[in-house]
Coordinates of C-alpha atoms and ligand atoms in Angstrom, one line a residue:
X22 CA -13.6 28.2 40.3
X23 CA -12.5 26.2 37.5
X24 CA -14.2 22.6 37.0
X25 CA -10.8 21.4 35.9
X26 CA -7.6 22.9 36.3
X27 CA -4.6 21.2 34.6
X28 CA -1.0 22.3 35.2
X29 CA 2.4 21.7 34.3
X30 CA 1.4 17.6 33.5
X31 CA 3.9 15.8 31.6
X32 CA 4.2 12.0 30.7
X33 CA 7.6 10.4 29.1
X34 CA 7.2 7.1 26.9
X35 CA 11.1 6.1 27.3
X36 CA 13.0 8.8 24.9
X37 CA 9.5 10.7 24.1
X38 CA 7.7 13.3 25.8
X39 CA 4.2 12.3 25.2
X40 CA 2.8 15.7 27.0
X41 CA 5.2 18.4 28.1
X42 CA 4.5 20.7 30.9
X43 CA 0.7 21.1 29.6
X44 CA -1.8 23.5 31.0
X45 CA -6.1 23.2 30.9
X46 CA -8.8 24.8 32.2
X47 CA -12.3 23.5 31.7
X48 CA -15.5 26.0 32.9
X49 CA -18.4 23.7 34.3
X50 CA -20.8 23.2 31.4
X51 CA -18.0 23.9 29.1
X52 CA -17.4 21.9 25.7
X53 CA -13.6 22.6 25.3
X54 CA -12.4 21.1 21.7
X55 CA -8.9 19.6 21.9
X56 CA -7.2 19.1 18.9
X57 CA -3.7 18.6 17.3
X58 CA -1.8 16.4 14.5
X59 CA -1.3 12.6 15.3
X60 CA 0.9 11.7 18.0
X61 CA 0.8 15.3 20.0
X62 CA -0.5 13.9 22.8
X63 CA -4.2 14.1 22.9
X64 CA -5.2 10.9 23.9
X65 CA -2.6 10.5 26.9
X66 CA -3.3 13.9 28.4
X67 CA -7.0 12.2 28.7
X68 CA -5.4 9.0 29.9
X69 CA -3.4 10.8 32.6
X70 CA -6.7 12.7 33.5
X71 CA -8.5 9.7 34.0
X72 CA -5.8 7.7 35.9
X73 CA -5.2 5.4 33.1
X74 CA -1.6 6.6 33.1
X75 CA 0.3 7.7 35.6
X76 CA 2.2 11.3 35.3
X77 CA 5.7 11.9 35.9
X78 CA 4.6 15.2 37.5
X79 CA 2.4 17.7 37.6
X80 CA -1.1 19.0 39.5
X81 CA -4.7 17.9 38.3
X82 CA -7.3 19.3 40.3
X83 CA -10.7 18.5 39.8
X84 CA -13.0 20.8 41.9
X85 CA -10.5 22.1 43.4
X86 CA -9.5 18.6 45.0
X87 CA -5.9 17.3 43.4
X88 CA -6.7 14.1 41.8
X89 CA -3.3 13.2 40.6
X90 CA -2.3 10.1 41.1
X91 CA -5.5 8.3 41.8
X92 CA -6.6 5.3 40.6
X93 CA -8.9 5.7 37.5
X94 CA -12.3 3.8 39.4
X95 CA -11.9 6.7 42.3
X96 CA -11.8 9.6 39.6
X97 CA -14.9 7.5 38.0
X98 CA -16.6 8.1 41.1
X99 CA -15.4 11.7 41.5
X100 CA -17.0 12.3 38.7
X101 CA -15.0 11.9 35.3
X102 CA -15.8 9.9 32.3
X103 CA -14.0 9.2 29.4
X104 CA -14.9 7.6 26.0
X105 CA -11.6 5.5 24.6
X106 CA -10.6 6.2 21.5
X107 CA -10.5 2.6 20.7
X108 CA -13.0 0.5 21.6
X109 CA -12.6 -2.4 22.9
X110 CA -16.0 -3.9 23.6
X111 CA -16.9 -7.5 25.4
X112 CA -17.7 -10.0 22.1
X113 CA -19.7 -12.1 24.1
X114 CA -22.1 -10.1 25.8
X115 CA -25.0 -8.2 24.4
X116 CA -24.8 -4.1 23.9
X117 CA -27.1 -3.9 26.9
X118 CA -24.7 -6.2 29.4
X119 CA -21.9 -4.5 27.9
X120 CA -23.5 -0.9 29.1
X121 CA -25.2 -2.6 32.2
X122 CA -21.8 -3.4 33.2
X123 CA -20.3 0.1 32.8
X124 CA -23.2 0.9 35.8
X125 CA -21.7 -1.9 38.0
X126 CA -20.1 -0.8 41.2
X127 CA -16.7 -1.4 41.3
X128 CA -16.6 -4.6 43.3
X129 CA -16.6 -8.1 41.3
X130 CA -19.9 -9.5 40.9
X131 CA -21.6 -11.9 38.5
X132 CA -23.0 -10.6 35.5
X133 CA -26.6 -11.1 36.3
X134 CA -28.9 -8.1 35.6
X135 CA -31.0 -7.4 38.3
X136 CA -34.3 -5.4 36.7
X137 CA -33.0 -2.1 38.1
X138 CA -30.1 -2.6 36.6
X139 CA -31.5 -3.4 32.9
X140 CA -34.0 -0.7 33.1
X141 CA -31.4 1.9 33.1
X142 CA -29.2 0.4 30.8
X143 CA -31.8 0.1 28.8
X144 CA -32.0 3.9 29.0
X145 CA -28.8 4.8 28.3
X146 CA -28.6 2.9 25.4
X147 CA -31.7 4.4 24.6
X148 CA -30.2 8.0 24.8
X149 CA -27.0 7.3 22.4
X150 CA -29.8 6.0 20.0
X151 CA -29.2 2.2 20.3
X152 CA -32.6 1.3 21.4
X153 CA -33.2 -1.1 18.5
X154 CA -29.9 -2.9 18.9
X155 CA -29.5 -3.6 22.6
X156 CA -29.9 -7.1 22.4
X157 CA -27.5 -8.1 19.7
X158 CA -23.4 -8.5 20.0
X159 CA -20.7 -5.5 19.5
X160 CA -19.1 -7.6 16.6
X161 CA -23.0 -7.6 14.7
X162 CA -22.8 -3.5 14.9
X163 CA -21.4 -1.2 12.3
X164 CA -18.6 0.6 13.7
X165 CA -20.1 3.5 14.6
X166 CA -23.0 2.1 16.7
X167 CA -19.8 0.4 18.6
X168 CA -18.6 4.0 19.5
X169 CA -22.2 4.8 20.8
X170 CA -22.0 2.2 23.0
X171 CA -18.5 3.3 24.4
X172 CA -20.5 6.7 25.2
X173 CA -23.2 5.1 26.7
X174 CA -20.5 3.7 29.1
X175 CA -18.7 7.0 29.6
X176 CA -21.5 8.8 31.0
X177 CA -22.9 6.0 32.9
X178 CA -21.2 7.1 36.2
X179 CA -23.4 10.0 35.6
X180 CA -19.8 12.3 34.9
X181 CA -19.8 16.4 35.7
X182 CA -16.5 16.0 33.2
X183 CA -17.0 13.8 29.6
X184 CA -13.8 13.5 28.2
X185 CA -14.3 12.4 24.7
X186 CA -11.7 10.8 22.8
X187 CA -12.8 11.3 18.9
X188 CA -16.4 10.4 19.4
X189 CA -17.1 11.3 15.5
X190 CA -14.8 9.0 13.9
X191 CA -16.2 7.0 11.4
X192 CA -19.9 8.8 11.5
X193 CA -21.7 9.9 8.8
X194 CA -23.0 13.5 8.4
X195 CA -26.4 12.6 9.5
X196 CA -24.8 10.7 12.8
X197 CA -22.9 13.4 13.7
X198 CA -25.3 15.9 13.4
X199 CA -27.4 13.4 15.9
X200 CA -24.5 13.3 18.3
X201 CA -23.7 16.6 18.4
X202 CA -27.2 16.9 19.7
X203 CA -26.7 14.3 22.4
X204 CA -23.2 15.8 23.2
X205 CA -25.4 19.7 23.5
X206 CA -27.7 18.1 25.7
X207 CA -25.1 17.0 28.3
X208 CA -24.1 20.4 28.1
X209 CA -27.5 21.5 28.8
X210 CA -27.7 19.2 32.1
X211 CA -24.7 20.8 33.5
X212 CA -21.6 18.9 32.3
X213 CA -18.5 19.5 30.9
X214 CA -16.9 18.1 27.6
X215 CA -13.4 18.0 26.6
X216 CA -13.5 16.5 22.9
X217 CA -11.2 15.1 20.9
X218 CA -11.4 15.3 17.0
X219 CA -10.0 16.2 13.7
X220 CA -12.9 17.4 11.9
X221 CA -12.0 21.1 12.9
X222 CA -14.7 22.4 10.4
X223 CA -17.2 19.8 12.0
X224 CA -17.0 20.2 15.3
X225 CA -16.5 24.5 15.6
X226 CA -20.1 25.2 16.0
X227 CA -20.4 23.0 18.6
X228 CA -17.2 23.4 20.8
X229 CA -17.6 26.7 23.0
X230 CA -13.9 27.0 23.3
X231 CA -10.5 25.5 21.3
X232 CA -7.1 24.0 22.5
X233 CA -4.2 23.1 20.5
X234 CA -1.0 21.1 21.0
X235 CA 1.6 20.3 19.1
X236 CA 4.2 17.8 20.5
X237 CA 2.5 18.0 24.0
X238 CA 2.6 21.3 24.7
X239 CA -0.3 24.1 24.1
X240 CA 0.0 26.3 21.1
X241 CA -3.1 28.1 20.9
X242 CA -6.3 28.8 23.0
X243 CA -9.2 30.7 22.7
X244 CA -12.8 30.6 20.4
X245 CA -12.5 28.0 17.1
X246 CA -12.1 30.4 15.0
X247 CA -9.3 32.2 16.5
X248 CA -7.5 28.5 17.0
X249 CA -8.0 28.3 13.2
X250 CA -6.3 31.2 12.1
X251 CA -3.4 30.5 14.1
X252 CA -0.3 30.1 11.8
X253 CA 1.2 27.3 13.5
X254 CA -1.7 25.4 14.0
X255 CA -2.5 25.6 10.0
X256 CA 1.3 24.5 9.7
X257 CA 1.4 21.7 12.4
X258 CA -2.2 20.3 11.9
X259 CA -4.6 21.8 9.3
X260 CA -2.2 21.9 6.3
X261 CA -2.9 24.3 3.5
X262 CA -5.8 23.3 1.4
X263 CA -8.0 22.0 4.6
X264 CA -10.5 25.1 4.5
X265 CA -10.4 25.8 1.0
X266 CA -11.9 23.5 -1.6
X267 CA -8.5 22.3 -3.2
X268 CA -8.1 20.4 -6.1
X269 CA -8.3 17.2 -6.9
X270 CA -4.6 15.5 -7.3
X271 CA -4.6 15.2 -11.4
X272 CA -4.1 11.5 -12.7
X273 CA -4.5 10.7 -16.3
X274 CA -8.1 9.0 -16.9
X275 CA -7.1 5.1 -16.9
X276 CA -7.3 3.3 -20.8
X277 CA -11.3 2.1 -20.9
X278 CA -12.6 -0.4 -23.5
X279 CA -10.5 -3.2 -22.0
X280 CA -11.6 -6.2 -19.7
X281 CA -12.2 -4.5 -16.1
X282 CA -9.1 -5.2 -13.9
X283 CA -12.3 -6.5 -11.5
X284 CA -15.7 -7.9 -12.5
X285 CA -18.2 -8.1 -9.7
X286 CA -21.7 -9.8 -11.1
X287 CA -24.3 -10.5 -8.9
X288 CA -22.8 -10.2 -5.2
X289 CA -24.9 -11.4 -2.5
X290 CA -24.2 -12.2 1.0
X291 CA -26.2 -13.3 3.9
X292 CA -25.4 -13.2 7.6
X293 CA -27.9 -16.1 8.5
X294 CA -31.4 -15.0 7.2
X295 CA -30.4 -11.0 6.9
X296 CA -29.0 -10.2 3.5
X297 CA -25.8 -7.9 3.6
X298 CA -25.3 -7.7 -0.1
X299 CA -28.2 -8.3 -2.7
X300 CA -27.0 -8.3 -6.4
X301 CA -24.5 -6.3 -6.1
X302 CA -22.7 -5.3 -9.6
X303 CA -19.7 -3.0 -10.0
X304 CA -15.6 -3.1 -12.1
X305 CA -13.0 -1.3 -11.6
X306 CA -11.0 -0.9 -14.5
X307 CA -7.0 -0.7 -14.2
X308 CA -5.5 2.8 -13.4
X309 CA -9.2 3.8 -11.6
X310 CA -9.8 5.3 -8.4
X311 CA -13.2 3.8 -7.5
X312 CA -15.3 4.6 -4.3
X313 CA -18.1 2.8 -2.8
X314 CA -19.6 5.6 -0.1
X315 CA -22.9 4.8 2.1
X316 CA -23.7 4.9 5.1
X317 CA -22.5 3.1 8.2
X318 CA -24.1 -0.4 8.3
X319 CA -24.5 -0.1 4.1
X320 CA -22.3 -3.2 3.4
X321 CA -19.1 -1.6 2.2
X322 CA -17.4 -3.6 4.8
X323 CA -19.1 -6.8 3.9
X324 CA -18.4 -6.0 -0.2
X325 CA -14.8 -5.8 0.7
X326 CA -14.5 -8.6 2.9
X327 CA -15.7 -10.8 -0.2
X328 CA -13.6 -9.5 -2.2
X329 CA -10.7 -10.8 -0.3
X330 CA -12.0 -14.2 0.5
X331 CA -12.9 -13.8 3.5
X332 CA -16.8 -14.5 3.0
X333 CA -19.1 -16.9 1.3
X334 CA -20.6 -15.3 -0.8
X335 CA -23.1 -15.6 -4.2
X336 CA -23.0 -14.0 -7.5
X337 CA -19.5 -14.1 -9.7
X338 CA -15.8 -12.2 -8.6
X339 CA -13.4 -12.3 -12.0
X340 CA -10.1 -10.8 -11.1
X341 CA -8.3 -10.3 -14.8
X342 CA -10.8 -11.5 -17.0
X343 CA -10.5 -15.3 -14.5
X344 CA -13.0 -16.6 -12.2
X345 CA -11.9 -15.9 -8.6
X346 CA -14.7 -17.7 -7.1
X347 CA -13.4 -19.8 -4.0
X348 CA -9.9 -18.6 -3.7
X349 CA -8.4 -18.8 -0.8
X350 CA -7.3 -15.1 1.1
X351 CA -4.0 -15.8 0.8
X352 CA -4.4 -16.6 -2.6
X353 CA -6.3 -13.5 -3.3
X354 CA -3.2 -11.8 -2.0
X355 CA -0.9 -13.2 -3.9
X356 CA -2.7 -12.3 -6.9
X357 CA -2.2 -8.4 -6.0
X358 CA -5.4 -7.8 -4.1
X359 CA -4.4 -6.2 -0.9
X360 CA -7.2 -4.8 1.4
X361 CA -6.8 -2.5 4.4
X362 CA -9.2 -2.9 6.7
X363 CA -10.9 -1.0 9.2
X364 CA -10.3 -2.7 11.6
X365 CA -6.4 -2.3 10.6
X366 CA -5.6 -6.0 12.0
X367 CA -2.6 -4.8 12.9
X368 CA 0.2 -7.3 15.0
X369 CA -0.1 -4.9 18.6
X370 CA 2.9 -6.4 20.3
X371 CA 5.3 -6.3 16.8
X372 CA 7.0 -3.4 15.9
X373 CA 6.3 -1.2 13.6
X374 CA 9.2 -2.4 10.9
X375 CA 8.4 -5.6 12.2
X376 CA 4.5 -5.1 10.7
X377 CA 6.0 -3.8 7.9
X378 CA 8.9 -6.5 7.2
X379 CA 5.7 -9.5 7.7
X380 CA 4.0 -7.9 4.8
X381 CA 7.0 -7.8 2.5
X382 CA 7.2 -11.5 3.0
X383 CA 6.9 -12.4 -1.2
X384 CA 8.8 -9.4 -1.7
X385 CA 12.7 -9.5 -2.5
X386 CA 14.5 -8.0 -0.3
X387 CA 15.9 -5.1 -2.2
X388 CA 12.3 -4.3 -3.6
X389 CA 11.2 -4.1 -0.1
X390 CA 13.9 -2.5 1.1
X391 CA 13.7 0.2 -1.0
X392 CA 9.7 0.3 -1.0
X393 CA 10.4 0.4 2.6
X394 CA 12.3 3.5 2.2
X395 CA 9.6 5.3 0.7
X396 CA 6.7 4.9 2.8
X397 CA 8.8 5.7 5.9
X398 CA 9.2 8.9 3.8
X399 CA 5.9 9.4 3.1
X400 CA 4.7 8.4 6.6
X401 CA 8.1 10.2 8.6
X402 CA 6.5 9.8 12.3
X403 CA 6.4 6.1 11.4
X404 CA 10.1 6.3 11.1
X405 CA 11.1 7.9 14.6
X406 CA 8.8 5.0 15.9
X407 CA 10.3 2.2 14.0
X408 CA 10.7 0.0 17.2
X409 CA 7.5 1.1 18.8
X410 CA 5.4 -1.8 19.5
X411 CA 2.0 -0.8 17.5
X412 CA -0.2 -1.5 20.0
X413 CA 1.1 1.2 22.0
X414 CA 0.8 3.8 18.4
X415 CA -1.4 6.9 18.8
X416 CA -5.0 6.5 16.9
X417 CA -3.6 8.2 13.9
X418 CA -0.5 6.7 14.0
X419 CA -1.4 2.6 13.4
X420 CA -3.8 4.1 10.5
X421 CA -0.8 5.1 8.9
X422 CA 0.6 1.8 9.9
X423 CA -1.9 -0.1 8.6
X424 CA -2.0 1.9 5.1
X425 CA 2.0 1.6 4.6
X426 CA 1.9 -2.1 4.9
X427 CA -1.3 -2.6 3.2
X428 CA 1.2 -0.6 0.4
X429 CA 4.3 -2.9 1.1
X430 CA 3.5 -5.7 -1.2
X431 CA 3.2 -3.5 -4.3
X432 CA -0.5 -4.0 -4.4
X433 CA -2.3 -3.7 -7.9
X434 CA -5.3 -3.3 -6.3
X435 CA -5.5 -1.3 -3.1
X436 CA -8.3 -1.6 -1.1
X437 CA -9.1 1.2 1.4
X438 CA -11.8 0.9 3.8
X439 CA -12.7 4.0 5.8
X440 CA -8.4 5.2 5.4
X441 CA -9.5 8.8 6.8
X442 CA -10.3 7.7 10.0
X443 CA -8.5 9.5 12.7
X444 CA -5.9 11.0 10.7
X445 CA -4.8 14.4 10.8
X446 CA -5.8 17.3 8.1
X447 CA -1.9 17.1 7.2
X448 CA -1.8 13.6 7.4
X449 CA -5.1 13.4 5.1
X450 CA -3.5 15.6 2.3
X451 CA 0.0 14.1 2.3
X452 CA -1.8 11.1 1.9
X453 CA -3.9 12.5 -0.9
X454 CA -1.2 13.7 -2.9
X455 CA 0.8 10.1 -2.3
X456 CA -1.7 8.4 -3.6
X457 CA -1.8 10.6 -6.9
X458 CA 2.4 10.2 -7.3
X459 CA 1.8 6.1 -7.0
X460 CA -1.3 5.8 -9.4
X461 CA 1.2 8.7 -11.8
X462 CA 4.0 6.5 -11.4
X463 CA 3.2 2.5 -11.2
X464 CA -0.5 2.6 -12.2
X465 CA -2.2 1.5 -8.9
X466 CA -5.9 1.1 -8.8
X467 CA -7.4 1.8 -5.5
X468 CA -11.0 0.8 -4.9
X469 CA -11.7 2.9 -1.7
X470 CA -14.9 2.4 1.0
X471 CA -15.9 5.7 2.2
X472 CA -18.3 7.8 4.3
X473 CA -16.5 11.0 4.2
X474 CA -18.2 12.4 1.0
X475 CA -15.4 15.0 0.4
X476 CA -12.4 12.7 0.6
X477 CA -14.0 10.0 -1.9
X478 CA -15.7 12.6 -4.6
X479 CA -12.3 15.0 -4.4
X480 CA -10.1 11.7 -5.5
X481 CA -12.3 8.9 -7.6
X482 CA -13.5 8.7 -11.1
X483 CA -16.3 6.9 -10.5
X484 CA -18.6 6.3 -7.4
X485 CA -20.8 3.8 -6.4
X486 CA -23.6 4.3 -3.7
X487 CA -24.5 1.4 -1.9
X488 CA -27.1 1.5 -0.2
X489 CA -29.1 -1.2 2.5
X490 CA -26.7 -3.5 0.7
X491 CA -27.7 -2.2 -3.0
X492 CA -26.0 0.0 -5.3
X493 CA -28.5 2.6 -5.5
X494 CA -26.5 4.8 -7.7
X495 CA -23.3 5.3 -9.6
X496 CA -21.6 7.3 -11.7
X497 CA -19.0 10.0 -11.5
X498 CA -17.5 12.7 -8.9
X499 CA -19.5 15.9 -11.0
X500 CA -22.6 14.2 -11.0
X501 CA -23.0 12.9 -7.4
X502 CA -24.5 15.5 -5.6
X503 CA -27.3 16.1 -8.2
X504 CA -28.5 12.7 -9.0
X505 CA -27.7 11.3 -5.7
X506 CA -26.9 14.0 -2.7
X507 CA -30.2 14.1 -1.6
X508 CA -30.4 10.3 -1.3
X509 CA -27.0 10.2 1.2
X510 CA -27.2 14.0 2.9
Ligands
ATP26 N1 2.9 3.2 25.8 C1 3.6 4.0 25.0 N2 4.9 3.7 24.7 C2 5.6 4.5 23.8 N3 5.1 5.5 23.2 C3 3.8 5.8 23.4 C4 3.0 5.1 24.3 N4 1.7 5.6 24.3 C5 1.8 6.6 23.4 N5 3.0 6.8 22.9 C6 3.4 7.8 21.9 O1 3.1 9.1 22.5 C7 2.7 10.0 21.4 C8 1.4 10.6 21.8 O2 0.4 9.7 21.7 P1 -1.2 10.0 21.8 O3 -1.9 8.7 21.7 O4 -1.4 10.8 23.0 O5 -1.4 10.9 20.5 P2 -2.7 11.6 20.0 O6 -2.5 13.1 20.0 O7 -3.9 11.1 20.7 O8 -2.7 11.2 18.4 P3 -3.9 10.7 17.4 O9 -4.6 11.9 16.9 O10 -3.1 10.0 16.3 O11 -4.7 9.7 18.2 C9 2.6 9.2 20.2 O12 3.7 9.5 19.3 C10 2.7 7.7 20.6 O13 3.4 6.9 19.7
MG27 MG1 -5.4 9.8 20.1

């Protein structure tokens, strides 16, 4: 008897269909890996498991009783967890109310911790690895202790099926080696996994077998490497130089011995006593592809945030050889300084042209028309979903949002934090090699935050590692993994 047995489950968004007739078996203590390009569906297959959406038809059964149809607090308690793909945590509580409340029953009650209650929150948080933290806000968290928290809140309900929507995100080596661990030893108590990820190469030893869709419908099944060598899975979602080691997109080394396009002396910012940023010192010179990588919680974030005026901060910013010191964001902006976040910040109930229209605003309208043009080119699933309100976007999806109209106002200095979040291998490389044709063609210089070594050493000319809030080391791409690999791996 199969734990789960999926069959024939579809879901239409208006004119789409989000998941097409899809069929999945999960084994008890199974880790099935799901994966596909952005926008096949992954995410609302788990939605429609869990009851968040409702399916137009189709039969879920989940030891052997049909859930279909139920409401998601009912398939909780069955016996079903799921981690969001987005997080959306409560800002006001502490990490430990925000996992007590996950171990609420589903009635409406105060949130007062009894001791019962705190004690095994308390443990769960423990088990993610969030023990040191549980007292302190979601917002005060790197990113990817935000995501541990989420889990800690999926498998509260004590689940016999985790359905994880990708929990490795954002992570660095290190932290996904240490949740891999925590995700094997669910496994070893019995339950079953269905995960959600990208990182094919990461996650193969650890999924036992793999699934792939493509437009909602199952292409491929069996063991990780079989799923790999599929041909239409390398077309639809691995690309072509995934696996192998390829090149790095050539751009002519920028003109050096001129003033830096950005001068950063002395950064340092506090968040009340802690210091985020201690003397921090780093240019980027026009034409460069720069990189800060370190690890979650470094202060890559923090950096970039006082670079677009967003932070006090100490220490001296020139922009062009002036003083930026004080400078309003919007100035900063104006000034060609254009910083996609994280977070992406994107409008959720505009459309998609409508996100991108807002940031042609200085623009002239022919410029942004045609600049328009292009990235819906270079992005074409952003095109069919023109009128889509982004909120409702897949995961992938509003990243490419968020990069096009970071790229809308003709930056001349793009910055990128953490862009290879949640995109596809495809998606990844298209992007790659779009970046190369804009710094061939107009010159941009991109100053890019990254965790995922690979991406940053395969495209910059110079790296900095920051580290505890420090440049620890920098230098270029060749050089990294001998002077400072051991520091970061
Ligand atoms: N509420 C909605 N209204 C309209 N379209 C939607 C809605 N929710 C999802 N979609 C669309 O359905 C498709 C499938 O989305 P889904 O989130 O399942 O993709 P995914 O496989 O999880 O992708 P990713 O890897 O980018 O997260 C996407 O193209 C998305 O734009
Ligand atoms: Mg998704």
């Amino acid at each position: 008897m199969s734990l789960l047995a999926v069959s024939n489950l579809s879901k239409r968004f208006g004119g789409l269909l989000a998941v097409d007739r899809m069929e999945l078996r999960v084994e008890p203590g199974e880790i099935v890996g799901l994966i596909g390009p952005n926008g096949s569906g992954k995410s609302t297959t788990l939605s429609l498991i869990m009851g968040v959406a409702r399916p137009d038809m189709g039969s879920i059964r989940f030891e052997e009783e049909e859930i279909c149809g139920w409401p998601t607090h009912r398939i909780a308690r069955r016996g079903i967890g799921l981690l969001f793909q987005h997080s959306h945590p409560l800002r006001r509580q502490s990490v430990l109310e925000n996992i007590a409340l996950a171990l609420l029953p589903d009635s409406l009650c105060t949130m007062r911790l009894s001791a019962e209650l705190e004690r095994r929150a308390r443990r769960l948080g423990e088990r993610v690895g969030l023990g040191a933290v549980l007292a302190q806000r979601p917002d005060s968290l790197p990113f990817a202790h935000v995501r541990r928290m989420e889990l800690a809140k999926a498998i509260a309900g004590d689940p016999r099926l985790l359905l994880l929507d990708e929990p490795f995100a954002g992570l660095t080596a290190a932290e996904a080696r240490e949740l891999s661990g925590v995700i094997r030893a669910l496994r070893g108590e019995g339950r079953a996994v269905i995960l959600v990820d990208h990182n094919v190469k990461g996650v193969r030893a650890l999924v036992d077998r793999m699934v792939a869709i493509h437009v909602g419908r199952k292409i491929a099944e069996g063991s990780p490497d079989e799923v790999i060598a599929d041909p239409q899975v390398r077309e639809v979602f691995l690309g072509t130089g995934v696996l192998a080691e390829s090149a790095q997109p050539t751009v002519p080394a920028p003109a050096r011995g001129r003033a830096p396009l950005l001068e950063v002396k002395g950064l340092s910012v506090y968040y009340g006593k802690g210091r985020a940023l201690d003397n921090v010192d780093l240019e980027v010179h026009e034409g460069e592809f720069v990189s800060v990588v370190g690890l979650n919680g470094a202060g890559k974030t923090t950096l970039f945030n006082a670079l677009s005026g967003f932070l006090p901060y100490g220490g001296e910013i020139r922009w062009q050889g002036a003083p930026l010191n004080d400078a309003k964001p919007s100035a900063i902006a104006r000034a060609g300084i254009i910083h996609c976040p994280e977070t992406r910040e994107l409008f959720g109930d505009m459309s998609v042209r409508e996100n991108l229209d807002l940031a042609a605003y200085h623009t002239p309208a022919s410029k942004a028309a045609e600049r328009e043009r292009w990235l819906l080119r270079l992005f074409p699933i952003l095109a069919r979903r023109e009128r889509q309100a982004a909120r409702t976007l897949s995961g992938g999806e509003q990243q490419m949002l968020a990069i096009a109209r970071a790229l809308m106002p003709h930056p001349k200095l793009l910055i990128l934090d953490e862009p290879t979040l949640g995109l596809a291998p495809v998606v990844l490389e298209m992007l790659s090699e779009a970046m190369a044709a804009l710094r061939r063609e107009s010159g941009l210089t991109i100053l890019l935050g990254e965790q995922n070594l690979t991406f940053a050493l395969r495209h910059s000319q110079r790296l900095y590692l920051l580290e505890n809030g420090r440049i620890a080391w920098h230098g270029e791409p060749g050089r990294f993994a001998e002077q400072a690999g051991a520091r970061y791996l």
